[in-house]
mmCIF file of C-alpha atoms and ligand atoms in Angstrom:
data_model
loop_
_atom_site.group_PDB
_atom_site.id
_atom_site.type_symbol
_atom_site.label_atom_id
_atom_site.label_comp_id
_atom_site.label_asym_id
_atom_site.label_seq_id
_atom_site.Cartn_x
_atom_site.Cartn_y
_atom_site.Cartn_z
ATOM 1 C CA UNK A 1 0.189 0.007 0.317
ATOM 2 C CA UNK A 2 1.438 3.282 -0.608
ATOM 3 C CA UNK A 3 2.439 5.453 1.807
ATOM 4 C CA UNK A 4 0.575 8.818 3.161
ATOM 5 C CA UNK A 5 3.398 10.736 1.513
ATOM 6 C CA UNK A 6 3.420 8.954 -1.523
ATOM 7 C CA UNK A 7 -0.691 9.973 -2.170
ATOM 8 C CA UNK A 8 -0.140 13.384 -0.989
ATOM 9 C CA UNK A 9 2.868 14.138 -3.365
ATOM 10 C CA UNK A 10 0.947 12.250 -6.925
ATOM 11 C CA UNK A 11 -2.667 14.125 -6.388
ATOM 12 C CA UNK A 12 -1.662 17.127 -4.799
ATOM 13 C CA UNK A 13 1.552 18.145 -5.533
ATOM 14 C CA UNK A 14 1.256 18.482 -9.342
ATOM 15 C CA UNK A 15 -1.418 21.703 -8.935
ATOM 16 C CA UNK A 16 -2.446 22.480 -12.892
ATOM 17 C CA UNK A 17 -2.348 25.897 -11.897
ATOM 18 C CA UNK A 18 0.819 27.594 -11.701
ATOM 19 C CA UNK A 19 0.459 31.413 -10.236
ATOM 20 C CA UNK A 20 3.630 33.665 -10.384
ATOM 21 C CA UNK A 21 2.590 34.748 -6.667
ATOM 22 C CA UNK A 22 3.455 31.565 -4.851
ATOM 23 C CA UNK A 23 6.567 31.376 -4.131
ATOM 24 C CA UNK A 24 6.717 27.877 -2.499
ATOM 25 C CA UNK A 25 3.662 25.561 -3.047
ATOM 26 C CA UNK A 26 2.907 22.134 -2.099
ATOM 27 C CA UNK A 27 5.977 20.060 -0.560
ATOM 28 C CA UNK A 28 8.026 22.116 2.191
ATOM 29 C CA UNK A 29 6.699 23.203 6.398
ATOM 30 C CA UNK A 30 5.026 26.464 5.031
ATOM 31 C CA UNK A 31 3.576 27.216 2.021
ATOM 32 C CA UNK A 32 5.797 31.080 0.950
ATOM 33 C CA UNK A 33 2.652 33.768 -0.959
ATOM 34 C CA UNK A 34 2.957 37.172 -1.890
ATOM 35 C CA UNK A 35 -0.441 38.944 -1.432
ATOM 36 C CA UNK A 36 -0.031 42.290 -4.384
ATOM 37 C CA UNK A 37 0.898 45.414 -3.232
ATOM 38 C CA UNK A 38 -2.256 47.817 -2.244
ATOM 39 C CA UNK A 39 -4.387 44.614 -1.740
ATOM 40 C CA UNK A 40 -6.437 43.044 1.000
ATOM 41 C CA UNK A 41 -6.264 38.871 1.433
ATOM 42 C CA UNK A 42 -9.999 38.158 2.086
ATOM 43 C CA UNK A 43 -9.999 33.830 3.891
ATOM 44 C CA UNK A 44 -12.113 31.851 4.607
ATOM 45 C CA UNK A 45 -12.696 28.235 6.240
ATOM 46 C CA UNK A 46 -15.364 25.730 5.831
ATOM 47 C CA UNK A 47 -15.445 22.163 6.761
ATOM 48 C CA UNK A 48 -17.637 19.315 5.610
ATOM 49 C CA UNK A 49 -18.174 16.015 7.588
ATOM 50 C CA UNK A 50 -19.599 12.659 6.255
ATOM 51 C CA UNK A 51 -22.930 12.480 7.843
ATOM 52 C CA UNK A 52 -23.544 15.987 8.610
ATOM 53 C CA UNK A 53 -22.287 17.544 5.099
ATOM 54 C CA UNK A 54 -22.900 14.945 2.876
ATOM 55 C CA UNK A 55 -24.011 11.399 2.826
ATOM 56 C CA UNK A 56 -21.746 8.431 3.569
ATOM 57 C CA UNK A 57 -19.939 6.999 0.322
ATOM 58 C CA UNK A 58 -21.037 10.011 -1.361
ATOM 59 C CA UNK A 59 -19.227 9.715 -4.951
ATOM 60 C CA UNK A 60 -16.139 11.513 -4.415
ATOM 61 C CA UNK A 61 -15.535 13.485 -8.099
ATOM 62 C CA UNK A 62 -18.160 15.365 -7.028
ATOM 63 C CA UNK A 63 -17.365 15.842 -3.643
ATOM 64 C CA UNK A 64 -13.979 17.608 -4.129
ATOM 65 C CA UNK A 65 -15.830 19.714 -6.437
ATOM 66 C CA UNK A 66 -17.900 20.800 -3.815
ATOM 67 C CA UNK A 67 -15.346 21.139 -0.950
ATOM 68 C CA UNK A 68 -13.405 23.331 -2.950
ATOM 69 C CA UNK A 69 -16.959 25.312 -4.057
ATOM 70 C CA UNK A 70 -18.630 26.086 -1.399
ATOM 71 C CA UNK A 71 -15.558 28.077 -0.397
ATOM 72 C CA UNK A 72 -14.378 29.730 -3.599
ATOM 73 C CA UNK A 73 -18.516 30.481 -2.917
ATOM 74 C CA UNK A 74 -17.241 32.620 0.196
ATOM 75 C CA UNK A 75 -14.976 34.945 -1.851
ATOM 76 C CA UNK A 76 -17.396 35.519 -4.268
ATOM 77 C CA UNK A 77 -19.701 36.984 -1.278
ATOM 78 C CA UNK A 78 -16.907 38.910 -0.548
ATOM 79 C CA UNK A 79 -16.156 40.251 -4.044
ATOM 80 C CA UNK A 80 -12.696 38.521 -3.776
ATOM 81 C CA UNK A 81 -11.039 37.321 -6.358
ATOM 82 C CA UNK A 82 -9.621 34.104 -5.653
ATOM 83 C CA UNK A 83 -5.947 32.879 -5.329
ATOM 84 C CA UNK A 84 -4.786 30.020 -3.182
ATOM 85 C CA UNK A 85 -6.245 27.359 -1.259
ATOM 86 C CA UNK A 86 -5.036 24.325 1.567
ATOM 87 C CA UNK A 87 -7.320 20.906 2.320
ATOM 88 C CA UNK A 88 -6.896 19.436 5.352
ATOM 89 C CA UNK A 89 -7.753 15.679 4.674
ATOM 90 C CA UNK A 90 -9.234 13.869 7.257
ATOM 91 C CA UNK A 91 -9.528 9.432 5.981
ATOM 92 C CA UNK A 92 -10.271 6.052 7.305
ATOM 93 C CA UNK A 93 -7.683 4.494 4.998
ATOM 94 C CA UNK A 94 -5.856 6.395 2.275
ATOM 95 C CA UNK A 95 -7.889 5.528 -1.215
ATOM 96 C CA UNK A 96 -5.977 5.190 -3.961
ATOM 97 C CA UNK A 97 -9.367 5.460 -6.468
ATOM 98 C CA UNK A 98 -11.629 7.674 -3.991
ATOM 99 C CA UNK A 99 -7.663 10.357 -3.251
ATOM 100 C CA UNK A 100 -7.535 9.781 -7.865
ATOM 101 C CA UNK A 101 -11.155 10.571 -7.643
ATOM 102 C CA UNK A 102 -11.625 13.182 -5.327
ATOM 103 C CA UNK A 103 -8.566 15.355 -6.128
ATOM 104 C CA UNK A 104 -9.749 15.357 -10.004
ATOM 105 C CA UNK A 105 -12.750 17.193 -9.096
ATOM 106 C CA UNK A 106 -11.071 19.575 -6.415
ATOM 107 C CA UNK A 107 -8.202 20.462 -8.844
ATOM 108 C CA UNK A 108 -10.380 20.896 -11.906
ATOM 109 C CA UNK A 109 -12.938 23.234 -10.464
ATOM 110 C CA UNK A 110 -9.270 25.002 -9.042
ATOM 111 C CA UNK A 111 -8.132 25.102 -12.863
ATOM 112 C CA UNK A 112 -11.535 26.958 -13.429
ATOM 113 C CA UNK A 113 -10.834 29.957 -11.780
ATOM 114 C CA UNK A 114 -7.152 29.811 -11.405
ATOM 115 C CA UNK A 115 -6.619 28.980 -7.793
ATOM 116 C CA UNK A 116 -3.254 26.727 -6.273
ATOM 117 C CA UNK A 117 -3.637 24.449 -4.144
ATOM 118 C CA UNK A 118 -0.476 25.602 -1.729
ATOM 119 C CA UNK A 119 -0.100 23.599 0.715
ATOM 120 C CA UNK A 120 -3.103 21.066 3.319
ATOM 121 C CA UNK A 121 -2.375 18.232 6.063
ATOM 122 C CA UNK A 122 -3.287 14.122 5.579
ATOM 123 C CA UNK A 123 -5.228 13.024 8.228
ATOM 124 C CA UNK A 124 -6.194 9.465 9.261
ATOM 125 C CA UNK A 125 -9.786 9.484 11.113
ATOM 126 C CA UNK A 126 -13.248 9.320 10.431
ATOM 127 C CA UNK A 127 -14.054 11.169 6.583
ATOM 128 C CA UNK A 128 -14.006 14.767 7.050
ATOM 129 C CA UNK A 129 -12.429 17.835 4.484
ATOM 130 C CA UNK A 130 -11.491 21.427 5.829
ATOM 131 C CA UNK A 131 -10.676 23.892 3.119
ATOM 132 C CA UNK A 132 -9.197 27.137 3.276
ATOM 133 C CA UNK A 133 -9.443 30.100 0.587
ATOM 134 C CA UNK A 134 -7.221 33.277 0.114
ATOM 135 C CA UNK A 135 -8.506 35.512 -2.353
ATOM 136 C CA UNK A 136 -7.505 39.487 -2.874
ATOM 137 C CA UNK A 137 -10.134 42.667 -2.279
ATOM 138 C CA UNK A 138 -9.095 46.151 -3.706
ATOM 139 C CA UNK A 139 -9.281 47.913 0.590
ATOM 140 C CA UNK A 140 -13.066 49.127 0.904
ATOM 141 C CA UNK A 141 -14.246 47.466 -2.084
ATOM 142 C CA UNK A 142 -15.444 44.368 0.067
ATOM 143 C CA UNK A 143 -19.294 43.181 -0.185
ATOM 144 C CA UNK A 144 -19.991 42.828 3.431
ATOM 145 C CA UNK A 145 -22.848 41.271 5.415
ATOM 146 C CA UNK A 146 -23.581 45.105 6.863
ATOM 147 C CA UNK A 147 -23.790 47.579 4.591
ATOM 148 C CA UNK A 148 -27.728 47.638 3.349
ATOM 149 C CA UNK A 149 -29.829 50.389 4.320
ATOM 150 C CA UNK A 150 -33.718 50.471 3.887
ATOM 151 C CA UNK A 151 -35.119 51.760 0.486
ATOM 152 C CA UNK A 152 -32.474 49.082 -0.864
ATOM 153 C CA UNK A 153 -33.218 46.343 -3.847
ATOM 154 C CA UNK A 154 -33.066 42.815 -2.826
ATOM 155 C CA UNK A 155 -31.772 40.636 -6.069
ATOM 156 C CA UNK A 156 -30.428 36.790 -6.099
ATOM 157 C CA UNK A 157 -28.118 34.863 -8.370
ATOM 158 C CA UNK A 158 -28.940 32.418 -10.522
ATOM 159 C CA UNK A 159 -32.319 30.307 -9.456
ATOM 160 C CA UNK A 160 -33.080 29.122 -5.657
ATOM 161 C CA UNK A 161 -34.211 25.506 -4.097
ATOM 162 C CA UNK A 162 -33.188 23.338 -6.564
ATOM 163 C CA UNK A 163 -30.524 22.225 -4.136
ATOM 164 C CA UNK A 164 -33.029 21.511 -1.770
ATOM 165 C CA UNK A 165 -35.256 20.084 -3.607
ATOM 166 C CA UNK A 166 -32.479 17.584 -4.875
ATOM 167 C CA UNK A 167 -31.789 16.915 -1.270
ATOM 168 C CA UNK A 168 -35.236 15.866 -0.491
ATOM 169 C CA UNK A 169 -35.091 13.610 -3.129
ATOM 170 C CA UNK A 170 -32.016 12.648 -2.160
ATOM 171 C CA UNK A 171 -33.109 11.516 1.333
ATOM 172 C CA UNK A 172 -36.256 9.379 -0.495
ATOM 173 C CA UNK A 173 -38.443 12.472 1.255
ATOM 174 C CA UNK A 174 -39.823 13.588 -2.804
ATOM 175 C CA UNK A 175 -40.185 11.291 -5.658
ATOM 176 C CA UNK A 176 -43.030 13.422 -7.413
ATOM 177 C CA UNK A 177 -40.781 14.650 -10.458
ATOM 178 C CA UNK A 178 -39.290 12.528 -13.717
ATOM 179 C CA UNK A 179 -37.370 15.564 -13.936
ATOM 180 C CA UNK A 180 -35.038 15.959 -10.324
ATOM 181 C CA UNK A 181 -32.028 14.457 -11.841
ATOM 182 C CA UNK A 182 -31.635 17.943 -13.567
ATOM 183 C CA UNK A 183 -31.696 19.734 -10.120
ATOM 184 C CA UNK A 184 -28.955 16.971 -8.836
ATOM 185 C CA UNK A 185 -25.916 18.529 -10.555
ATOM 186 C CA UNK A 186 -26.796 21.649 -8.000
ATOM 187 C CA UNK A 187 -26.570 19.921 -5.648
ATOM 188 C CA UNK A 188 -23.686 17.384 -5.699
ATOM 189 C CA UNK A 189 -21.788 20.534 -7.922
ATOM 190 C CA UNK A 190 -22.515 24.087 -6.968
ATOM 191 C CA UNK A 191 -21.221 26.960 -9.628
ATOM 192 C CA UNK A 192 -19.060 29.463 -7.193
ATOM 193 C CA UNK A 193 -20.152 32.850 -8.316
ATOM 194 C CA UNK A 194 -16.827 35.049 -8.226
ATOM 195 C CA UNK A 195 -17.711 36.793 -12.087
ATOM 196 C CA UNK A 196 -20.423 38.170 -9.769
ATOM 197 C CA UNK A 197 -19.608 38.999 -6.779
ATOM 198 C CA UNK A 198 -16.360 40.473 -8.315
ATOM 199 C CA UNK A 199 -18.629 42.887 -11.360
ATOM 200 C CA UNK A 200 -20.667 43.882 -7.869
ATOM 201 C CA UNK A 201 -18.077 44.932 -5.730
ATOM 202 C CA UNK A 202 -18.453 48.645 -6.048
ATOM 203 C CA UNK A 203 -22.486 48.491 -6.824
ATOM 204 C CA UNK A 204 -23.792 46.229 -3.728
ATOM 205 C CA UNK A 205 -24.025 47.867 -0.657
ATOM 206 C CA UNK A 206 -24.002 44.498 1.304
ATOM 207 C CA UNK A 207 -24.041 40.798 -0.338
ATOM 208 C CA UNK A 208 -24.089 37.684 1.288
ATOM 209 C CA UNK A 209 -24.226 33.994 -0.574
ATOM 210 C CA UNK A 210 -27.329 31.517 0.134
ATOM 211 C CA UNK A 211 -25.666 28.503 2.142
ATOM 212 C CA UNK A 212 -28.470 27.855 4.723
ATOM 213 C CA UNK A 213 -30.983 29.102 2.575
ATOM 214 C CA UNK A 214 -32.288 32.655 1.211
ATOM 215 C CA UNK A 215 -34.709 33.585 4.592
ATOM 216 C CA UNK A 216 -31.679 32.941 6.528
ATOM 217 C CA UNK A 217 -29.090 34.233 4.931
ATOM 218 C CA UNK A 218 -30.780 37.902 4.101
ATOM 219 C CA UNK A 219 -31.744 37.752 7.954
ATOM 220 C CA UNK A 220 -27.995 37.605 8.631
ATOM 221 C CA UNK A 221 -27.755 40.547 6.015
ATOM 222 C CA UNK A 222 -30.512 42.136 7.831
ATOM 223 C CA UNK A 223 -29.312 41.086 11.415
ATOM 224 C CA UNK A 224 -25.484 42.451 10.400
ATOM 225 C CA UNK A 225 -26.724 46.084 8.715
ATOM 226 C CA UNK A 226 -29.617 46.552 11.985
ATOM 227 C CA UNK A 227 -32.552 46.252 8.626
ATOM 228 C CA UNK A 228 -35.195 43.497 7.639
ATOM 229 C CA UNK A 229 -36.590 43.334 4.133
ATOM 230 C CA UNK A 230 -39.878 41.888 2.287
ATOM 231 C CA UNK A 231 -39.546 39.526 -0.502
ATOM 232 C CA UNK A 232 -41.801 39.443 -3.381
ATOM 233 C CA UNK A 233 -42.497 35.017 -3.745
ATOM 234 C CA UNK A 234 -43.852 35.596 -7.488
ATOM 235 C CA UNK A 235 -40.474 37.106 -8.320
ATOM 236 C CA UNK A 236 -38.055 34.323 -6.808
ATOM 237 C CA UNK A 237 -36.142 32.891 -10.086
ATOM 238 C CA UNK A 238 -37.379 28.945 -9.695
ATOM 239 C CA UNK A 239 -36.188 26.349 -12.264
ATOM 240 C CA UNK A 240 -39.258 25.129 -14.469
ATOM 241 C CA UNK A 241 -38.840 22.045 -11.973
ATOM 242 C CA UNK A 242 -38.979 23.537 -8.163
ATOM 243 C CA UNK A 243 -41.790 25.790 -9.982
ATOM 244 C CA UNK A 244 -43.643 22.873 -10.532
ATOM 245 C CA UNK A 245 -43.234 21.704 -7.179
ATOM 246 C CA UNK A 246 -44.570 24.569 -5.356
ATOM 247 C CA UNK A 247 -46.782 24.389 -7.165
ATOM 248 C CA UNK A 248 -48.054 21.201 -6.570
ATOM 249 C CA UNK A 249 -47.200 21.320 -3.057
ATOM 250 C CA UNK A 250 -47.565 25.280 -2.012
ATOM 251 C CA UNK A 251 -44.476 24.315 0.142
ATOM 252 C CA UNK A 252 -41.978 27.749 0.160
ATOM 253 C CA UNK A 253 -39.840 26.240 1.881
ATOM 254 C CA UNK A 254 -37.200 24.153 -1.145
ATOM 255 C CA UNK A 255 -36.667 28.013 -2.672
ATOM 256 C CA UNK A 256 -36.881 30.058 0.935
ATOM 257 C CA UNK A 257 -35.272 27.949 3.689
ATOM 258 C CA UNK A 258 -33.371 25.096 1.608
ATOM 259 C CA UNK A 259 -29.602 25.564 1.791
ATOM 260 C CA UNK A 260 -26.787 24.762 -0.543
ATOM 261 C CA UNK A 261 -27.789 26.950 -3.380
ATOM 262 C CA UNK A 262 -24.481 28.676 -3.611
ATOM 263 C CA UNK A 263 -26.299 32.287 -5.668
ATOM 264 C CA UNK A 264 -25.060 35.491 -4.327
ATOM 265 C CA UNK A 265 -28.249 37.464 -3.074
ATOM 266 C CA UNK A 266 -27.615 41.002 -2.540
ATOM 267 C CA UNK A 267 -28.255 44.468 -1.515
ATOM 268 C CA UNK A 268 -28.528 47.474 -4.309
ATOM 269 C CA UNK A 269 -29.216 51.164 -3.151
ATOM 270 C CA UNK A 270 -32.166 52.563 -5.718
ATOM 271 C CA UNK A 271 -30.080 54.653 -7.444
ATOM 272 C CA UNK A 272 -27.722 51.908 -7.930
ATOM 273 C CA UNK A 273 -30.433 49.916 -9.956
ATOM 274 C CA UNK A 274 -29.893 50.544 -13.316
ATOM 275 C CA UNK A 275 -25.733 50.194 -13.504
ATOM 276 C CA UNK A 276 -27.171 47.134 -11.170
ATOM 277 C CA UNK A 277 -29.492 45.989 -14.238
ATOM 278 C CA UNK A 278 -27.179 46.121 -17.163
ATOM 279 C CA UNK A 279 -24.354 44.570 -15.428
ATOM 280 C CA UNK A 280 -26.600 42.062 -15.187
ATOM 281 C CA UNK A 281 -27.238 41.384 -18.758
ATOM 282 C CA UNK A 282 -23.732 39.615 -18.659
ATOM 283 C CA UNK A 283 -24.448 36.746 -16.221
ATOM 284 C CA UNK A 284 -25.105 33.936 -17.677
ATOM 285 C CA UNK A 285 -26.832 32.585 -14.140
ATOM 286 C CA UNK A 286 -28.755 35.574 -14.560
ATOM 287 C CA UNK A 287 -29.511 38.680 -11.251
ATOM 288 C CA UNK A 288 -32.821 39.125 -9.804
ATOM 289 C CA UNK A 289 -34.981 41.500 -8.132
ATOM 290 C CA UNK A 290 -36.821 39.441 -5.314
ATOM 291 C CA UNK A 291 -37.852 42.981 -2.580
ATOM 292 C CA UNK A 292 -36.747 45.602 -0.517
ATOM 293 C CA UNK A 293 -34.676 46.322 2.699
ATOM 294 C CA UNK A 294 -37.041 47.931 5.501
ATOM 295 C CA UNK A 295 -36.614 48.946 8.816
ATOM 296 C CA UNK A 296 -38.494 46.700 10.184
ATOM 297 C CA UNK A 297 -36.133 43.316 11.326
ATOM 298 C CA UNK A 298 -36.916 39.770 10.502
ATOM 299 C CA UNK A 299 -38.388 38.354 6.708
ATOM 300 C CA UNK A 300 -41.463 38.851 5.184
ATOM 301 C CA UNK A 301 -42.721 36.716 2.434
ATOM 302 C CA UNK A 302 -45.369 38.436 0.340
ATOM 303 C CA UNK A 303 -47.904 36.063 -2.034
ATOM 304 C CA UNK A 304 -48.575 36.720 -5.494
ATOM 305 C CA UNK A 305 -52.095 37.993 -3.995
ATOM 306 C CA UNK A 306 -50.467 40.707 -2.108
ATOM 307 C CA UNK A 307 -51.086 38.284 1.665
ATOM 308 C CA UNK A 308 -48.460 37.409 3.969
ATOM 309 C CA UNK A 309 -46.935 34.059 3.715
ATOM 310 C CA UNK A 310 -48.462 32.596 7.015
ATOM 311 C CA UNK A 311 -45.499 31.527 9.494
ATOM 312 C CA UNK A 312 -42.812 33.185 8.323
ATOM 313 C CA UNK A 313 -40.132 32.335 5.525
ATOM 314 C CA UNK A 314 -40.485 28.913 6.079
ATOM 315 C CA UNK A 315 -43.727 28.506 5.468
ATOM 316 C CA UNK A 316 -45.696 24.855 5.186
ATOM 317 C CA UNK A 317 -43.191 22.150 5.010
ATOM 318 C CA UNK A 318 -44.738 18.837 4.820
ATOM 319 C CA UNK A 319 -41.371 17.403 5.703
ATOM 320 C CA UNK A 320 -41.114 18.477 9.243
ATOM 321 C CA UNK A 321 -41.636 16.643 12.306
ATOM 322 C CA UNK A 322 -46.229 16.971 13.604
HETATM 323 P P1 ADP B 401 3.966 18.413 8.213
HETATM 324 O O1 ADP B 401 4.745 17.423 9.014
HETATM 325 O O2 ADP B 401 5.429 19.374 7.634
HETATM 326 O O3 ADP B 401 3.151 19.161 8.369
HETATM 327 P P2 ADP B 401 3.129 16.912 5.724
HETATM 328 O O4 ADP B 401 3.462 15.996 5.942
HETATM 329 O O5 ADP B 401 1.518 17.425 6.899
HETATM 330 O O6 ADP B 401 4.089 17.976 6.525
HETATM 331 O O7 ADP B 401 2.712 17.513 4.671
HETATM 332 C C1 ADP B 401 3.984 17.703 3.294
HETATM 333 C C2 ADP B 401 3.484 18.690 2.759
HETATM 334 O O8 ADP B 401 2.620 18.493 2.049
HETATM 335 C C3 ADP B 401 2.993 19.960 3.311
HETATM 336 O O9 ADP B 401 3.729 21.533 2.199
HETATM 337 C C4 ADP B 401 1.298 20.223 2.652
HETATM 338 O O10 ADP B 401 1.027 21.479 2.869
HETATM 339 C C5 ADP B 401 1.415 19.337 1.894
HETATM 340 N N1 ADP B 401 0.466 18.906 2.252
HETATM 341 C C6 ADP B 401 0.419 17.567 3.285
HETATM 342 N N2 ADP B 401 -1.419 17.082 2.873
HETATM 343 C C7 ADP B 401 -2.045 17.762 2.160
HETATM 344 C C8 ADP B 401 -2.956 18.211 1.015
HETATM 345 N N3 ADP B 401 -3.806 17.424 2.159
HETATM 346 N N4 ADP B 401 -3.139 18.424 -0.001
HETATM 347 C C9 ADP B 401 -2.254 19.399 -0.708
HETATM 348 N N5 ADP B 401 -1.156 19.697 0.383
HETATM 349 C C10 ADP B 401 -0.766 19.051 1.164
HETATM 350 MG MG1 MG B 402 1.194 18.341 8.814
#
């Protein structure tokens, strides 16, 4: 059986991305990295644990992609440009086929966004994956959670609820549609909205990535900014699959409260609306107005007929206990 070191060298030392700001990458006790003059370093870390964040036996290529994608999504939400990643892997056994597939998924996404894997750690134990990402942002330009003001417009990239519906299907709680395959990739291989985040830096007043569900994450902007928001449910961007699901069940919790979509939710001062909407023409994933920031804390949801969604953003959830 190959040693742990052979495996690391084989699968992670050969990062296809070679950045000029990496003086020393994988292989020594530390990586040596150059932050460009005049830029701030944006740093974020996330852990995925088997059984909590992904199912036992999850496909390793998708896991490699997702472990990096959820971190890059945090850089996107700050409007930062990604540069480097480190990877701490805890593995029950050094399984070569698993490592090869995991590395493929991880390094392919890294290459897509010019991210170099510069180091990490490998240990034995229950399967757990920690990724730290590092990016750059001009001082004063980062998209933070605390800048939303009453009257700002709320926008979201892409579509909402796809990953949540795929998770319900995976858990066997929902089998209604033959098109669930269409939303599977959104759960397994989310796309970090990096270009969109950088384009919105300097225009949006606040931003967050939707990892815990729109209502919860917009709620975080509200809490940090001392505001609330009112959402118009008929404006939520939904894929045909999720639209059909909501129409059939009346369950708004999938687009409002399910997590893992990794879209960006941003607030925009009304004075910048025209600029943002002009910019959004270039977003392949789209950017949709969904509501307005107001002074009242919390998130309110207006149904298409103008009435308030009863029970708050979680709405009626057919799968909740009781
Ligand atoms: P040390 O004992 O000095 O921490 P390690 O044996 O943990 O060294 O790692 C040796 C080299 O391999 C280091 O440069 C480290 O960053 C890198 N490395 C270890 N595990 C990983 C991993 N999972 N991904 C990327 N690089 C790794
Ligand atoms: Mg180490």
